[in-house]
């Protein structure tokens, strides 16, 4: 699957070159994407949020909607009730859970205006609704999330982290085939290709950071490759999830990530 090159291991210039690791593929469950009722709800929400009208959003909230903030570690389950998860108080109304859970953490109360709260909530929800694909939540059966979450073997991903010596939060998933080069230059020899739908260890702690526009990825065969393609996504992105209830699809979960 991977092209090799003697130039691919130029990472000797770095203090600790990443070791080889087993490639970690990801999959997506897009089964809810073809549901016409869910599609119609998303279209309605896009239009209303685009017009800064949050009433349809509030009407679409499940009575049990949760707003959670997950740790930066993408290898731990990110779901209500899981260890390390912060959650908006359940004794608040669904609307207040959204208003308080999505806005203004860390700000002084006297700095939080109604306009700021509305602008923040609108912006976060609008960004989630613009996601190109919807997929099942890997840890909560029945939820369909925007954007789609990758499903992968966490044990294999942990092994890749140990081999490459990166921080877990620097794991990414490829959204297209990545051509990785031996050096951060368009005319450098090709070191490897990572297919779309594979975990990519994003290298940041380098003695010689790549120039602007380029980034470094630890290669499955060991060493480092470079790319200037825009083809990486978060493993556990912020977004929102829907659940199908007796009355139809409802917004059941909002996910935030620690920065």
Short mmCIF file of C-alpha atoms in Angstrom, two decimals:
data_model
loop_
_atom_site.label_atom_id
_atom_site.label_comp_id
_atom_site.label_asym_id
_atom_site.label_seq_id
_atom_site.Cartn_x
_atom_site.Cartn_y
_atom_site.Cartn_z
CA UNK A 1 0.00 0.00 0.00
CA UNK A 2 2.81 2.39 0.82
CA UNK A 3 5.62 3.48 -1.46
CA UNK A 4 8.98 3.49 0.30
CA UNK A 5 12.08 5.54 -0.32
CA UNK A 6 15.46 5.96 1.28
CA UNK A 7 14.59 9.64 1.38
CA UNK A 8 11.51 8.87 3.44
CA UNK A 9 13.52 8.52 6.59
CA UNK A 10 15.13 11.93 6.59
CA UNK A 11 13.71 12.29 10.07
CA UNK A 12 17.11 11.36 11.44
CA UNK A 13 17.48 15.10 11.79
CA UNK A 14 14.95 14.87 14.59
CA UNK A 15 15.70 13.81 18.13
CA UNK A 16 13.45 10.75 18.02
CA UNK A 17 12.21 9.51 14.66
CA UNK A 18 8.75 7.92 14.88
CA UNK A 19 8.78 4.14 14.74
CA UNK A 20 6.71 2.03 12.37
CA UNK A 21 3.11 1.35 13.36
CA UNK A 22 0.18 -0.63 12.01
CA UNK A 23 -2.09 1.48 9.81
CA UNK A 24 -5.42 2.31 11.46
CA UNK A 25 -8.37 2.53 9.05
CA UNK A 26 -11.62 4.27 9.95
CA UNK A 27 -15.16 3.70 8.76
CA UNK A 28 -18.34 5.77 8.83
CA UNK A 29 -21.93 4.65 9.30
CA UNK A 30 -23.97 6.91 7.02
CA UNK A 31 -27.18 4.88 7.26
CA UNK A 32 -29.21 7.84 8.57
CA UNK A 33 -28.16 10.08 5.68
CA UNK A 34 -30.96 8.78 3.46
CA UNK A 35 -33.75 9.46 5.95
CA UNK A 36 -36.00 12.09 4.29
CA UNK A 37 -37.40 13.40 7.58
CA UNK A 38 -33.94 13.98 9.01
CA UNK A 39 -32.80 15.62 5.78
CA UNK A 40 -35.81 17.95 5.85
CA UNK A 41 -35.16 18.91 9.48
CA UNK A 42 -31.53 19.75 8.73
CA UNK A 43 -32.58 21.93 5.76
CA UNK A 44 -35.10 23.77 7.96
CA UNK A 45 -32.53 24.34 10.69
CA UNK A 46 -29.95 25.62 8.21
CA UNK A 47 -32.38 28.17 6.85
CA UNK A 48 -33.58 29.38 10.23
CA UNK A 49 -30.14 29.55 11.84
CA UNK A 50 -28.84 31.31 8.72
CA UNK A 51 -31.48 33.97 9.37
CA UNK A 52 -30.50 34.14 13.07
CA UNK A 53 -33.87 32.65 13.99
CA UNK A 54 -33.34 30.12 16.77
CA UNK A 55 -37.00 29.31 17.44
CA UNK A 56 -37.11 26.28 15.08
CA UNK A 57 -33.91 25.04 16.72
CA UNK A 58 -35.38 25.28 20.21
CA UNK A 59 -38.56 23.51 19.04
CA UNK A 60 -36.42 20.69 17.62
CA UNK A 61 -34.69 20.01 20.95
CA UNK A 62 -35.29 16.70 22.66
CA UNK A 63 -36.54 17.00 26.23
CA UNK A 64 -33.43 15.02 27.16
CA UNK A 65 -30.97 17.01 25.06
CA UNK A 66 -27.46 17.02 26.53
CA UNK A 67 -24.64 19.52 26.05
CA UNK A 68 -21.25 18.00 26.81
CA UNK A 69 -17.63 19.06 26.66
CA UNK A 70 -15.19 16.25 25.96
CA UNK A 71 -11.46 16.02 26.77
CA UNK A 72 -8.85 16.70 24.09
CA UNK A 73 -7.98 12.98 24.09
CA UNK A 74 -9.87 11.61 21.04
CA UNK A 75 -9.37 8.00 22.15
CA UNK A 76 -11.70 8.16 25.15
CA UNK A 77 -15.47 7.83 24.67
CA UNK A 78 -17.12 11.21 24.14
CA UNK A 79 -20.69 10.71 25.35
CA UNK A 80 -22.96 11.75 28.24
CA UNK A 81 -22.03 10.12 31.52
CA UNK A 82 -18.57 9.04 30.43
CA UNK A 83 -15.52 9.70 32.57
CA UNK A 84 -13.99 13.16 32.14
CA UNK A 85 -17.06 14.60 30.41
CA UNK A 86 -18.47 17.95 31.54
CA UNK A 87 -22.21 18.28 31.04
CA UNK A 88 -24.71 21.14 31.26
CA UNK A 89 -26.98 20.64 34.30
CA UNK A 90 -29.92 18.36 33.53
CA UNK A 91 -32.21 20.39 35.82
CA UNK A 92 -32.16 23.27 33.32
CA UNK A 93 -34.75 23.46 30.57
CA UNK A 94 -33.59 22.15 27.17
CA UNK A 95 -33.31 25.71 25.88
CA UNK A 96 -31.26 26.86 28.86
CA UNK A 97 -28.97 23.84 28.53
CA UNK A 98 -28.16 25.04 25.02
CA UNK A 99 -27.84 28.70 25.92
CA UNK A 100 -25.55 28.05 28.88
CA UNK A 101 -23.74 24.98 27.62
CA UNK A 102 -22.68 26.45 24.29
CA UNK A 103 -21.76 29.93 25.39
CA UNK A 104 -19.15 31.78 27.18
CA UNK A 105 -17.29 29.33 29.41
CA UNK A 106 -14.63 31.16 31.39
CA UNK A 107 -16.12 34.61 30.87
CA UNK A 108 -17.26 36.83 33.71
CA UNK A 109 -21.05 37.02 34.03
CA UNK A 110 -21.04 40.79 33.54
CA UNK A 111 -19.34 40.30 30.16
CA UNK A 112 -22.03 37.96 28.82
CA UNK A 113 -24.75 39.83 26.97
CA UNK A 114 -27.82 38.32 25.35
CA UNK A 115 -26.48 39.36 21.94
CA UNK A 116 -23.16 37.62 22.63
CA UNK A 117 -24.92 34.47 23.79
CA UNK A 118 -27.15 34.38 20.70
CA UNK A 119 -24.24 35.10 18.36
CA UNK A 120 -22.11 32.35 19.91
CA UNK A 121 -24.86 29.73 19.88
CA UNK A 122 -25.87 30.64 16.32
CA UNK A 123 -22.29 30.45 15.06
CA UNK A 124 -21.56 27.06 16.63
CA UNK A 125 -24.77 25.49 15.39
CA UNK A 126 -24.42 26.97 11.91
CA UNK A 127 -20.92 25.50 11.63
CA UNK A 128 -22.18 22.03 12.60
CA UNK A 129 -25.09 22.19 10.16
CA UNK A 130 -22.70 22.97 7.30
CA UNK A 131 -20.97 19.61 7.72
CA UNK A 132 -20.94 17.61 4.49
CA UNK A 133 -21.79 14.21 5.98
CA UNK A 134 -23.86 12.72 8.78
CA UNK A 135 -22.94 9.52 10.58
CA UNK A 136 -23.65 7.33 13.59
CA UNK A 137 -22.11 8.20 16.97
CA UNK A 138 -19.57 5.46 17.83
CA UNK A 139 -20.48 5.37 21.53
CA UNK A 140 -24.22 6.14 21.60
CA UNK A 141 -26.40 3.80 19.52
CA UNK A 142 -29.18 5.54 17.62
CA UNK A 143 -27.57 8.96 17.33
CA UNK A 144 -26.84 10.49 13.93
CA UNK A 145 -24.24 13.26 14.10
CA UNK A 146 -23.10 16.26 12.09
CA UNK A 147 -20.30 16.01 11.16
CA UNK A 148 -19.97 12.25 10.85
CA UNK A 149 -17.70 10.63 13.45
CA UNK A 150 -15.11 8.05 12.40
CA UNK A 151 -15.32 4.54 13.86
CA UNK A 152 -11.94 2.88 14.50
CA UNK A 153 -9.99 0.47 16.68
CA UNK A 154 -8.92 2.52 19.70
CA UNK A 155 -6.33 -0.04 20.80
CA UNK A 156 -4.57 0.19 17.43
CA UNK A 157 -4.71 3.98 17.60
CA UNK A 158 -3.13 3.86 21.07
CA UNK A 159 -0.34 1.69 19.66
CA UNK A 160 0.25 4.24 16.89
CA UNK A 161 0.52 6.99 19.50
CA UNK A 162 3.16 5.05 21.43
CA UNK A 163 5.16 4.29 18.29
CA UNK A 164 5.13 7.85 17.00
CA UNK A 165 5.49 9.57 20.40
CA UNK A 166 2.85 12.18 19.64
CA UNK A 167 0.16 13.61 21.89
CA UNK A 168 -3.14 11.81 21.39
CA UNK A 169 -4.92 15.02 20.46
CA UNK A 170 -2.68 15.23 17.38
CA UNK A 171 -4.27 12.18 15.77
CA UNK A 172 -6.21 13.09 12.63
CA UNK A 173 -8.20 11.23 9.98
CA UNK A 174 -7.52 11.61 6.25
CA UNK A 175 -10.43 12.86 4.13
CA UNK A 176 -8.66 12.26 0.82
CA UNK A 177 -5.60 10.40 -0.37
CA UNK A 178 -2.53 12.20 0.95
CA UNK A 179 0.70 12.25 -1.00
CA UNK A 180 3.49 12.50 1.57
CA UNK A 181 6.92 13.64 0.46
CA UNK A 182 10.38 13.04 1.88
CA UNK A 183 10.88 16.78 2.33
CA UNK A 184 8.45 19.72 2.50
CA UNK A 185 8.84 20.61 -1.17
CA UNK A 186 6.65 19.91 -4.20
CA UNK A 187 9.57 18.39 -6.13
CA UNK A 188 10.74 16.13 -3.27
CA UNK A 189 10.51 12.35 -3.76
CA UNK A 190 7.29 10.69 -2.74
CA UNK A 191 7.66 8.92 0.60
CA UNK A 192 4.22 7.33 0.96
CA UNK A 193 0.54 7.69 0.23
CA UNK A 194 -2.13 7.51 2.90
CA UNK A 195 -5.59 6.58 1.59
CA UNK A 196 -8.71 8.47 2.58
CA UNK A 197 -10.20 7.11 5.78
CA UNK A 198 -7.04 6.40 7.75
CA UNK A 199 -5.69 7.76 11.01
CA UNK A 200 -2.74 10.10 10.51
CA UNK A 201 -0.40 11.00 13.41
CA UNK A 202 0.16 14.74 13.04
CA UNK A 203 3.70 15.70 14.07
CA UNK A 204 4.19 18.99 15.92
CA UNK A 205 7.20 18.58 18.23
CA UNK A 206 9.88 18.82 15.56
CA UNK A 207 13.39 20.24 15.75
CA UNK A 208 12.91 21.59 12.22
CA UNK A 209 9.28 22.63 11.71
CA UNK A 210 8.11 22.54 8.07
CA UNK A 211 7.58 25.84 6.23
CA UNK A 212 4.19 27.55 6.16
CA UNK A 213 1.60 25.58 4.25
CA UNK A 214 3.23 22.22 4.98
CA UNK A 215 2.73 19.74 7.81
CA UNK A 216 4.38 16.52 8.93
CA UNK A 217 2.80 13.07 9.33
CA UNK A 218 4.38 9.99 10.92
CA UNK A 219 4.54 7.24 8.30
CA UNK A 220 3.29 3.69 8.97
CA UNK A 221 6.66 2.33 7.80
CA UNK A 222 8.49 4.69 10.19
CA UNK A 223 9.89 8.15 9.67
CA UNK A 224 8.14 11.32 8.57
CA UNK A 225 6.42 12.48 5.40
CA UNK A 226 5.25 15.97 4.45
CA UNK A 227 2.18 17.30 2.69
CA UNK A 228 0.57 20.61 1.77
CA UNK A 229 -2.86 19.09 1.05
CA UNK A 230 -5.95 20.11 2.98
CA UNK A 231 -7.14 16.62 3.81
CA UNK A 232 -7.26 16.08 7.58
CA UNK A 233 -10.14 16.16 10.06
CA UNK A 234 -10.52 15.79 13.82
CA UNK A 235 -11.26 12.32 15.18
CA UNK A 236 -13.94 13.54 17.59
CA UNK A 237 -15.22 16.84 16.23
CA UNK A 238 -17.53 19.34 17.85
CA UNK A 239 -21.03 19.15 16.45
CA UNK A 240 -24.59 18.05 17.10
CA UNK A 241 -26.46 14.75 17.03
CA UNK A 242 -30.05 13.75 16.33
CA UNK A 243 -32.17 10.93 17.76
CA UNK A 244 -35.38 9.53 16.30
CA UNK A 245 -38.11 9.79 18.92
CA UNK A 246 -41.81 8.90 18.72
CA UNK A 247 -42.59 12.41 17.46
CA UNK A 248 -39.80 12.35 14.88
CA UNK A 249 -36.16 13.40 14.76
CA UNK A 250 -34.98 15.62 17.59
CA UNK A 251 -31.66 17.23 18.50
CA UNK A 252 -30.38 15.05 21.33
CA UNK A 253 -26.74 16.03 21.83
CA UNK A 254 -24.35 18.94 21.38
CA UNK A 255 -20.64 18.15 21.64
CA UNK A 256 -17.93 20.66 22.48
CA UNK A 257 -14.21 19.91 22.76
CA UNK A 258 -11.72 21.22 25.28
CA UNK A 259 -9.13 23.41 23.60
#
